[in-house]
């Protein structure tokens, strides 16, 4: 860290007497040089070894402090009472004494029985967003920049000790009660925000005062909105939802000038308006204000001028009305006053259309809901509380400043750690709003699609502030979708971050996702069914609750068990599957490689209809797998390759692969039969370990592993339509059971489809101690035949979820959905074979769904898994029609 020379250390090293600042007491002389008290003392470990995380607000959890342990305790600090500071004629002690008095009043309002309050000072953290301490290294350079005298903002980390008395009751032998007062001390970390004035460049301290930062300059918001609207072009001004999608019927707004609810004219476009986003139950601390909403019984009343006064509406709404007036916007949309709460049909339409509402708004005000008071804190009408609780600062060390500094959390951290951001409804509000103004407990942020900024302190130059790290002129990461992918990843990239968010009413899960659905369907022109893209439907059914975390099922109206929305968990489409003892389907599972099940859905509006899926051809996948297996045999199992074939499997045409496969298979079979039992046949009878990596295999085991892959492709009895040549038989396979179809038509959003099914035993296999690194919070289940032979595995799950669903084992119905593969890497590290290149062998496996079947034949999803194709054939699956609700 390149900094100027400390004047105190410089004098000490030169043998001079230390300079004495008459404004400071003997204990505070180190403060006469900012560098000394902030940097030198930390370097010399003069400060107590406390954990800085305890003093932080919304810090980066992935950036731990340099010390790994051995921290001091708060009680080991030196604490002082108010009398101590009253006796001192020191500018710093006076400021700390004022802070202690403020903390005493605050503590006494929060706790009962407070007897005494003391304070201990730990260490300062300076606010230096422009890196002046590193860039300006001498007095003359500072003077040229007009930085002498210098005013430095500083966050002082302190600890407040509070003594409370409790009168415990004891009983004597005669039954009489005796009361003895008991004193208890409690300790709480906090901060004091100070303004320091130095007559020289960061030394010769002349003034210390409390840094007042209760309100922001609203003009910052007005100027930023104007610049975004006029300079950022269509990227920040165009709507994501098509103009053909209208705002809900009976669209209402709040007229902030007349303080009343007004109905937007249906015959013309609505006026320009602002939207408000907030945590519903944090709108007000007043129970009466919290209840204030629009009902059919008070519409006429709330349409009267001045009906929405501050004494009857929640603080967050009152503050939004104030801010609208300040920035010159007349209309405001707030859900609780613009949706008639007891008109259920109209409310349903408005809830489903909230994505459109936020998409069309000029800007959205967001109350993050993390402060002690509701509302948009920091506005002149809602000043921030002066408190010793840290509601603004991250104090952890960084690469550029290892001693630590005061930093306002960047917007990503402020949002990710907020209460507001964890709510499901706010996902579409954040994603679809063109511009957002976020109000945190101690800071205001703004973001659009091209720019992110933080509130500027009042004495900072705006031009210089925009050049600091607090202002980022780059594309915002507010949009969760990436249409350039053009694959299933476009959908999963949206569903995965949305699915773990919290809801007050669980039935709202798909309503809260409706705005995102509108965007996806409009941009990609593909329908979405219960949160699943129909184009990639089989792949979408492969979702799993996030491994390693608890998940619970939701019981919802008209949300089927096959949808990720039916689970209160993070939906993922991970390819990092697990292995289980005896069934080595290792990490590296692929996405769906082939899909062939024809799904039909019981659509509440259109009746039973086919799901419009773009199937991945099975023939194309099998062909590519044959080519891969042939490459392994030719490259690493040469004695099993017919000498009559000189062509390279990598380059031959697709039409020639089938004939090459037959020739290689016939040659290998003849070779095995000539071996007098040395080589068993068929390859599936040879127990070669199915592991993630195939290391140092000799030539014969290598060839057998690849030939077994060919055998699986030749034998496709696991999907009867591929081996049935009789037209009548094919017609029977396509025809669904009439009884099952009739049952599905009675169950909205249920699926009905034909596939092969088998009853298998599903049981946990314990914790995954065999993973590297160990994943002790993961578990799963083995799929076994009636004879106890492993057939496959389930997805990875939390151990408790495994136990809750499958206990010590249960029989379940397992249905085939599609084909995926396991990546195998053949590698040779020793001997002559080490000269061989690494070969990749993708072993096919089948994607299955594990289901619970009720007495009436209706099935519910429990989990998904994978099975080996040859093992699936051995359990003799039956062709049947499945109703999945």
PDB file of N, CA, C and O in Angstrom, residues 603-656:
ATOM      1  N   UNK A 603     -55.242 -28.653 -20.348  1.00  0.00           N
ATOM      2  CA  UNK A 603     -55.233 -27.196 -20.317  1.00  0.00           C
ATOM      3  C   UNK A 603     -56.597 -26.688 -19.843  1.00  0.00           C
ATOM      4  O   UNK A 603     -57.615 -27.018 -20.446  1.00  0.00           O
ATOM      5  N   UNK A 604     -56.642 -25.894 -18.754  1.00  0.00           N
ATOM      6  CA  UNK A 604     -57.941 -25.400 -18.267  1.00  0.00           C
ATOM      7  C   UNK A 604     -58.709 -24.597 -19.308  1.00  0.00           C
ATOM      8  O   UNK A 604     -59.943 -24.529 -19.245  1.00  0.00           O
ATOM      9  N   UNK A 605     -58.026 -24.002 -20.277  1.00  0.00           N
ATOM     10  CA  UNK A 605     -58.687 -23.184 -21.294  1.00  0.00           C
ATOM     11  C   UNK A 605     -58.945 -23.946 -22.588  1.00  0.00           C
ATOM     12  O   UNK A 605     -60.000 -23.792 -23.205  1.00  0.00           O
ATOM     13  N   UNK A 606     -57.987 -24.758 -23.017  1.00  0.00           N
ATOM     14  CA  UNK A 606     -58.091 -25.416 -24.326  1.00  0.00           C
ATOM     15  C   UNK A 606     -58.438 -26.889 -24.227  1.00  0.00           C
ATOM     16  O   UNK A 606     -58.576 -27.549 -25.268  1.00  0.00           O
ATOM     17  N   UNK A 607     -58.590 -27.439 -23.028  1.00  0.00           N
ATOM     18  CA  UNK A 607     -58.835 -28.855 -22.891  1.00  0.00           C
ATOM     19  C   UNK A 607     -57.554 -29.653 -23.094  1.00  0.00           C
ATOM     20  O   UNK A 607     -56.445 -29.118 -23.057  1.00  0.00           O
ATOM     21  N   UNK A 608     -57.697 -30.951 -23.321  1.00  0.00           N
ATOM     22  CA  UNK A 608     -56.530 -31.806 -23.497  1.00  0.00           C
ATOM     23  C   UNK A 608     -55.861 -31.493 -24.833  1.00  0.00           C
ATOM     24  O   UNK A 608     -56.472 -31.570 -25.889  1.00  0.00           O
ATOM     25  N   UNK A 609     -54.609 -31.140 -24.793  1.00  0.00           N
ATOM     26  CA  UNK A 609     -53.867 -30.768 -26.010  1.00  0.00           C
ATOM     27  C   UNK A 609     -52.434 -31.271 -25.903  1.00  0.00           C
ATOM     28  O   UNK A 609     -51.915 -31.501 -24.803  1.00  0.00           O
ATOM     29  N   UNK A 610     -51.754 -31.457 -27.038  1.00  0.00           N
ATOM     30  CA  UNK A 610     -50.356 -31.895 -26.981  1.00  0.00           C
ATOM     31  C   UNK A 610     -49.441 -30.773 -26.506  1.00  0.00           C
ATOM     32  O   UNK A 610     -49.661 -29.602 -26.789  1.00  0.00           O
ATOM     33  N   UNK A 611     -48.429 -31.130 -25.753  1.00  0.00           N
ATOM     34  CA  UNK A 611     -47.376 -30.181 -25.382  1.00  0.00           C
ATOM     35  C   UNK A 611     -46.502 -29.974 -26.610  1.00  0.00           C
ATOM     36  O   UNK A 611     -46.045 -30.938 -27.238  1.00  0.00           O
ATOM     37  N   UNK A 612     -46.274 -28.709 -26.956  1.00  0.00           N
ATOM     38  CA  UNK A 612     -45.578 -28.386 -28.206  1.00  0.00           C
ATOM     39  C   UNK A 612     -44.060 -28.426 -28.003  1.00  0.00           C
ATOM     40  O   UNK A 612     -43.373 -27.406 -27.970  1.00  0.00           O
ATOM     41  N   UNK A 613     -43.545 -29.642 -27.867  1.00  0.00           N
ATOM     42  CA  UNK A 613     -42.127 -29.847 -27.611  1.00  0.00           C
ATOM     43  C   UNK A 613     -41.369 -30.088 -28.919  1.00  0.00           C
ATOM     44  O   UNK A 613     -41.875 -30.745 -29.835  1.00  0.00           O
ATOM     45  N   UNK A 614     -40.163 -29.562 -28.972  1.00  0.00           N
ATOM     46  CA  UNK A 614     -39.272 -29.852 -30.102  1.00  0.00           C
ATOM     47  C   UNK A 614     -38.401 -31.028 -29.685  1.00  0.00           C
ATOM     48  O   UNK A 614     -37.419 -30.896 -28.973  1.00  0.00           O
ATOM     49  N   UNK A 615     -38.788 -32.211 -30.190  1.00  0.00           N
ATOM     50  CA  UNK A 615     -38.100 -33.423 -29.771  1.00  0.00           C
ATOM     51  C   UNK A 615     -36.691 -33.492 -30.325  1.00  0.00           C
ATOM     52  O   UNK A 615     -36.412 -33.066 -31.449  1.00  0.00           O
ATOM     53  N   UNK A 616     -35.799 -34.050 -29.499  1.00  0.00           N
ATOM     54  CA  UNK A 616     -34.434 -34.339 -29.934  1.00  0.00           C
ATOM     55  C   UNK A 616     -34.416 -35.771 -30.445  1.00  0.00           C
ATOM     56  O   UNK A 616     -34.725 -36.704 -29.697  1.00  0.00           O
ATOM     57  N   UNK A 617     -34.107 -35.990 -31.721  1.00  0.00           N
ATOM     58  CA  UNK A 617     -34.246 -37.337 -32.323  1.00  0.00           C
ATOM     59  C   UNK A 617     -33.368 -38.372 -31.625  1.00  0.00           C
ATOM     60  O   UNK A 617     -32.173 -38.151 -31.400  1.00  0.00           O
ATOM     61  N   UNK A 618     -33.947 -39.503 -31.313  1.00  0.00           N
ATOM     62  CA  UNK A 618     -33.206 -40.601 -30.708  1.00  0.00           C
ATOM     63  C   UNK A 618     -32.181 -41.161 -31.684  1.00  0.00           C
ATOM     64  O   UNK A 618     -31.053 -41.482 -31.305  1.00  0.00           O
ATOM     65  N   UNK A 619     -32.564 -41.273 -32.958  1.00  0.00           N
ATOM     66  CA  UNK A 619     -31.654 -41.834 -33.953  1.00  0.00           C
ATOM     67  C   UNK A 619     -30.366 -41.028 -34.054  1.00  0.00           C
ATOM     68  O   UNK A 619     -29.274 -41.588 -34.205  1.00  0.00           O
ATOM     69  N   UNK A 620     -30.480 -39.703 -33.994  1.00  0.00           N
ATOM     70  CA  UNK A 620     -29.293 -38.853 -34.112  1.00  0.00           C
ATOM     71  C   UNK A 620     -28.351 -39.081 -32.931  1.00  0.00           C
ATOM     72  O   UNK A 620     -27.124 -39.149 -33.096  1.00  0.00           O
ATOM     73  N   UNK A 621     -28.931 -39.215 -31.735  1.00  0.00           N
ATOM     74  CA  UNK A 621     -28.093 -39.449 -30.558  1.00  0.00           C
ATOM     75  C   UNK A 621     -27.417 -40.815 -30.629  1.00  0.00           C
ATOM     76  O   UNK A 621     -26.212 -40.948 -30.369  1.00  0.00           O
ATOM     77  N   UNK A 622     -28.183 -41.853 -30.982  1.00  0.00           N
ATOM     78  CA  UNK A 622     -27.610 -43.190 -31.063  1.00  0.00           C
ATOM     79  C   UNK A 622     -26.497 -43.251 -32.096  1.00  0.00           C
ATOM     80  O   UNK A 622     -25.470 -43.923 -31.886  1.00  0.00           O
ATOM     81  N   UNK A 623     -26.692 -42.549 -33.191  1.00  0.00           N
ATOM     82  CA  UNK A 623     -25.676 -42.535 -34.237  1.00  0.00           C
ATOM     83  C   UNK A 623     -24.371 -41.914 -33.729  1.00  0.00           C
ATOM     84  O   UNK A 623     -23.271 -42.440 -33.964  1.00  0.00           O
ATOM     85  N   UNK A 624     -24.483 -40.813 -33.019  1.00  0.00           N
ATOM     86  CA  UNK A 624     -23.289 -40.147 -32.504  1.00  0.00           C
ATOM     87  C   UNK A 624     -22.592 -40.992 -31.444  1.00  0.00           C
ATOM     88  O   UNK A 624     -21.360 -41.021 -31.357  1.00  0.00           O
ATOM     89  N   UNK A 625     -23.377 -41.717 -30.635  1.00  0.00           N
ATOM     90  CA  UNK A 625     -22.785 -42.578 -29.619  1.00  0.00           C
ATOM     91  C   UNK A 625     -22.042 -43.756 -30.249  1.00  0.00           C
ATOM     92  O   UNK A 625     -20.990 -44.164 -29.770  1.00  0.00           O
ATOM     93  N   UNK A 626     -22.599 -44.289 -31.323  1.00  0.00           N
ATOM     94  CA  UNK A 626     -21.911 -45.372 -32.036  1.00  0.00           C
ATOM     95  C   UNK A 626     -20.580 -44.873 -32.593  1.00  0.00           C
ATOM     96  O   UNK A 626     -19.555 -45.552 -32.507  1.00  0.00           O
ATOM     97  N   UNK A 627     -20.597 -43.685 -33.154  1.00  0.00           N
ATOM     98  CA  UNK A 627     -19.368 -43.123 -33.719  1.00  0.00           C
ATOM     99  C   UNK A 627     -18.296 -42.977 -32.624  1.00  0.00           C
ATOM    100  O   UNK A 627     -17.122 -43.297 -32.825  1.00  0.00           O
ATOM    101  N   UNK A 628     -18.724 -42.499 -31.444  1.00  0.00           N
ATOM    102  CA  UNK A 628     -17.778 -42.313 -30.340  1.00  0.00           C
ATOM    103  C   UNK A 628     -17.194 -43.639 -29.879  1.00  0.00           C
ATOM    104  O   UNK A 628     -15.983 -43.763 -29.637  1.00  0.00           O
ATOM    105  N   UNK A 629     -18.047 -44.660 -29.743  1.00  0.00           N
ATOM    106  CA  UNK A 629     -17.570 -45.978 -29.310  1.00  0.00           C
ATOM    107  C   UNK A 629     -16.611 -46.585 -30.332  1.00  0.00           C
ATOM    108  O   UNK A 629     -15.589 -47.191 -29.964  1.00  0.00           O
ATOM    109  N   UNK A 630     -16.919 -46.426 -31.599  1.00  0.00           N
ATOM    110  CA  UNK A 630     -16.041 -46.953 -32.647  1.00  0.00           C
ATOM    111  C   UNK A 630     -14.680 -46.269 -32.621  1.00  0.00           C
ATOM    112  O   UNK A 630     -13.643 -46.900 -32.847  1.00  0.00           O
ATOM    113  N   UNK A 631     -14.647 -44.965 -32.334  1.00  0.00           N
ATOM    114  CA  UNK A 631     -13.375 -44.242 -32.250  1.00  0.00           C
ATOM    115  C   UNK A 631     -12.513 -44.808 -31.121  1.00  0.00           C
ATOM    116  O   UNK A 631     -11.289 -44.912 -31.261  1.00  0.00           O
ATOM    117  N   UNK A 632     -13.138 -45.169 -29.989  1.00  0.00           N
ATOM    118  CA  UNK A 632     -12.383 -45.727 -28.877  1.00  0.00           C
ATOM    119  C   UNK A 632     -11.786 -47.077 -29.260  1.00  0.00           C
ATOM    120  O   UNK A 632     -10.611 -47.362 -28.974  1.00  0.00           O
ATOM    121  N   UNK A 633     -12.585 -47.921 -29.912  1.00  0.00           N
ATOM    122  CA  UNK A 633     -12.094 -49.255 -30.278  1.00  0.00           C
ATOM    123  C   UNK A 633     -10.935 -49.146 -31.269  1.00  0.00           C
ATOM    124  O   UNK A 633      -9.901 -49.797 -31.114  1.00  0.00           O
ATOM    125  N   UNK A 634     -11.080 -48.293 -32.262  1.00  0.00           N
ATOM    126  CA  UNK A 634     -10.024 -48.158 -33.268  1.00  0.00           C
ATOM    127  C   UNK A 634      -8.766 -47.531 -32.668  1.00  0.00           C
ATOM    128  O   UNK A 634      -7.640 -47.902 -33.007  1.00  0.00           O
ATOM    129  N   UNK A 635      -8.926 -46.588 -31.742  1.00  0.00           N
ATOM    130  CA  UNK A 635      -7.768 -45.873 -31.211  1.00  0.00           C
ATOM    131  C   UNK A 635      -7.091 -46.542 -30.047  1.00  0.00           C
ATOM    132  O   UNK A 635      -5.880 -46.395 -29.871  1.00  0.00           O
ATOM    133  N   UNK A 636      -7.841 -47.310 -29.218  1.00  0.00           N
ATOM    134  CA  UNK A 636      -7.249 -47.857 -27.991  1.00  0.00           C
ATOM    135  C   UNK A 636      -7.508 -49.336 -27.793  1.00  0.00           C
ATOM    136  O   UNK A 636      -7.018 -49.907 -26.824  1.00  0.00           O
ATOM    137  N   UNK A 637      -8.276 -49.957 -28.673  1.00  0.00           N
ATOM    138  CA  UNK A 637      -8.525 -51.401 -28.594  1.00  0.00           C
ATOM    139  C   UNK A 637      -8.315 -52.026 -29.948  1.00  0.00           C
ATOM    140  O   UNK A 637      -9.199 -52.712 -30.479  1.00  0.00           O
ATOM    141  N   UNK A 638      -7.134 -51.819 -30.505  1.00  0.00           N
ATOM    142  CA  UNK A 638      -6.882 -52.102 -31.935  1.00  0.00           C
ATOM    143  C   UNK A 638      -7.052 -53.568 -32.307  1.00  0.00           C
ATOM    144  O   UNK A 638      -7.417 -53.876 -33.441  1.00  0.00           O
ATOM    145  N   UNK A 639      -6.790 -54.508 -31.376  1.00  0.00           N
ATOM    146  CA  UNK A 639      -6.931 -55.927 -31.725  1.00  0.00           C
ATOM    147  C   UNK A 639      -8.387 -56.325 -31.905  1.00  0.00           C
ATOM    148  O   UNK A 639      -8.678 -57.405 -32.426  1.00  0.00           O
ATOM    149  N   UNK A 640      -9.294 -55.487 -31.466  1.00  0.00           N
ATOM    150  CA  UNK A 640     -10.722 -55.734 -31.636  1.00  0.00           C
ATOM    151  C   UNK A 640     -11.275 -54.999 -32.856  1.00  0.00           C
ATOM    152  O   UNK A 640     -12.490 -55.016 -33.081  1.00  0.00           O
ATOM    153  N   UNK A 641     -10.408 -54.381 -33.611  1.00  0.00           N
ATOM    154  CA  UNK A 641     -10.846 -53.641 -34.810  1.00  0.00           C
ATOM    155  C   UNK A 641     -10.534 -54.468 -36.058  1.00  0.00           C
ATOM    156  O   UNK A 641      -9.393 -54.901 -36.253  1.00  0.00           O
ATOM    157  N   UNK A 642     -11.535 -54.695 -36.924  1.00  0.00           N
ATOM    158  CA  UNK A 642     -11.295 -55.508 -38.120  1.00  0.00           C
ATOM    159  C   UNK A 642     -10.233 -54.876 -39.015  1.00  0.00           C
ATOM    160  O   UNK A 642     -10.296 -53.678 -39.312  1.00  0.00           O
ATOM    161  N   UNK A 643      -9.261 -55.692 -39.439  1.00  0.00           N
ATOM    162  CA  UNK A 643      -8.219 -55.169 -40.330  1.00  0.00           C
ATOM    163  C   UNK A 643      -8.769 -54.784 -41.688  1.00  0.00           C
ATOM    164  O   UNK A 643      -8.135 -54.025 -42.435  1.00  0.00           O
ATOM    165  N   UNK A 644      -9.952 -55.299 -42.030  1.00  0.00           N
ATOM    166  CA  UNK A 644     -10.553 -54.990 -43.327  1.00  0.00           C
ATOM    167  C   UNK A 644     -11.120 -53.580 -43.390  1.00  0.00           C
ATOM    168  O   UNK A 644     -11.464 -53.092 -44.470  1.00  0.00           O
ATOM    169  N   UNK A 645     -11.250 -52.907 -42.220  1.00  0.00           N
ATOM    170  CA  UNK A 645     -11.833 -51.551 -42.191  1.00  0.00           C
ATOM    171  C   UNK A 645     -10.694 -50.551 -41.977  1.00  0.00           C
ATOM    172  O   UNK A 645     -10.049 -50.538 -40.929  1.00  0.00           O
ATOM    173  N   UNK A 646     -10.462 -49.742 -42.978  1.00  0.00           N
ATOM    174  CA  UNK A 646      -9.414 -48.722 -42.878  1.00  0.00           C
ATOM    175  C   UNK A 646      -9.974 -47.333 -42.628  1.00  0.00           C
ATOM    176  O   UNK A 646      -9.226 -46.408 -42.295  1.00  0.00           O
ATOM    177  N   UNK A 647     -11.266 -47.168 -42.781  1.00  0.00           N
ATOM    178  CA  UNK A 647     -11.872 -45.847 -42.620  1.00  0.00           C
ATOM    179  C   UNK A 647     -11.827 -45.408 -41.160  1.00  0.00           C
ATOM    180  O   UNK A 647     -11.893 -46.228 -40.236  1.00  0.00           O
ATOM    181  N   UNK A 648     -11.737 -44.100 -40.973  1.00  0.00           N
ATOM    182  CA  UNK A 648     -11.739 -43.505 -39.640  1.00  0.00           C
ATOM    183  C   UNK A 648     -13.184 -43.204 -39.236  1.00  0.00           C
ATOM    184  O   UNK A 648     -13.896 -42.498 -39.954  1.00  0.00           O
ATOM    185  N   UNK A 649     -13.662 -43.721 -38.084  1.00  0.00           N
ATOM    186  CA  UNK A 649     -15.050 -43.439 -37.669  1.00  0.00           C
ATOM    187  C   UNK A 649     -15.342 -41.948 -37.511  1.00  0.00           C
ATOM    188  O   UNK A 649     -16.504 -41.538 -37.589  1.00  0.00           O
ATOM    189  N   UNK A 650     -14.310 -41.147 -37.281  1.00  0.00           N
ATOM    190  CA  UNK A 650     -14.533 -39.715 -37.081  1.00  0.00           C
ATOM    191  C   UNK A 650     -14.955 -39.016 -38.361  1.00  0.00           C
ATOM    192  O   UNK A 650     -15.610 -37.964 -38.305  1.00  0.00           O
ATOM    193  N   UNK A 651     -14.586 -39.597 -39.500  1.00  0.00           N
ATOM    194  CA  UNK A 651     -14.786 -38.869 -40.756  1.00  0.00           C
ATOM    195  C   UNK A 651     -15.799 -39.506 -41.691  1.00  0.00           C
ATOM    196  O   UNK A 651     -16.211 -38.865 -42.658  1.00  0.00           O
ATOM    197  N   UNK A 652     -16.210 -40.736 -41.448  1.00  0.00           N
ATOM    198  CA  UNK A 652     -17.146 -41.380 -42.382  1.00  0.00           C
ATOM    199  C   UNK A 652     -18.507 -40.696 -42.301  1.00  0.00           C
ATOM    200  O   UNK A 652     -18.867 -40.073 -41.296  1.00  0.00           O
ATOM    201  N   UNK A 653     -19.276 -40.824 -43.373  1.00  0.00           N
ATOM    202  CA  UNK A 653     -20.608 -40.248 -43.420  1.00  0.00           C
ATOM    203  C   UNK A 653     -21.532 -40.966 -42.442  1.00  0.00           C
ATOM    204  O   UNK A 653     -21.308 -42.135 -42.077  1.00  0.00           O
ATOM    205  N   UNK A 654     -22.606 -40.268 -42.063  1.00  0.00           N
ATOM    206  CA  UNK A 654     -23.561 -40.858 -41.122  1.00  0.00           C
ATOM    207  C   UNK A 654     -24.134 -42.164 -41.649  1.00  0.00           C
ATOM    208  O   UNK A 654     -24.351 -43.115 -40.892  1.00  0.00           O
ATOM    209  N   UNK A 655     -24.375 -42.228 -42.958  1.00  0.00           N
ATOM    210  CA  UNK A 655     -24.983 -43.419 -43.530  1.00  0.00           C
ATOM    211  C   UNK A 655     -24.091 -44.648 -43.466  1.00  0.00           C
ATOM    212  O   UNK A 655     -24.573 -45.776 -43.610  1.00  0.00           O
ATOM    213  N   UNK A 656     -22.788 -44.460 -43.251  1.00  0.00           N
ATOM    214  CA  UNK A 656     -21.853 -45.576 -43.220  1.00  0.00           C
ATOM    215  C   UNK A 656     -21.601 -46.090 -41.800  1.00  0.00           C
ATOM    216  O   UNK A 656     -21.003 -47.154 -41.629  1.00  0.00           O
TER     217      UNK A 656
END
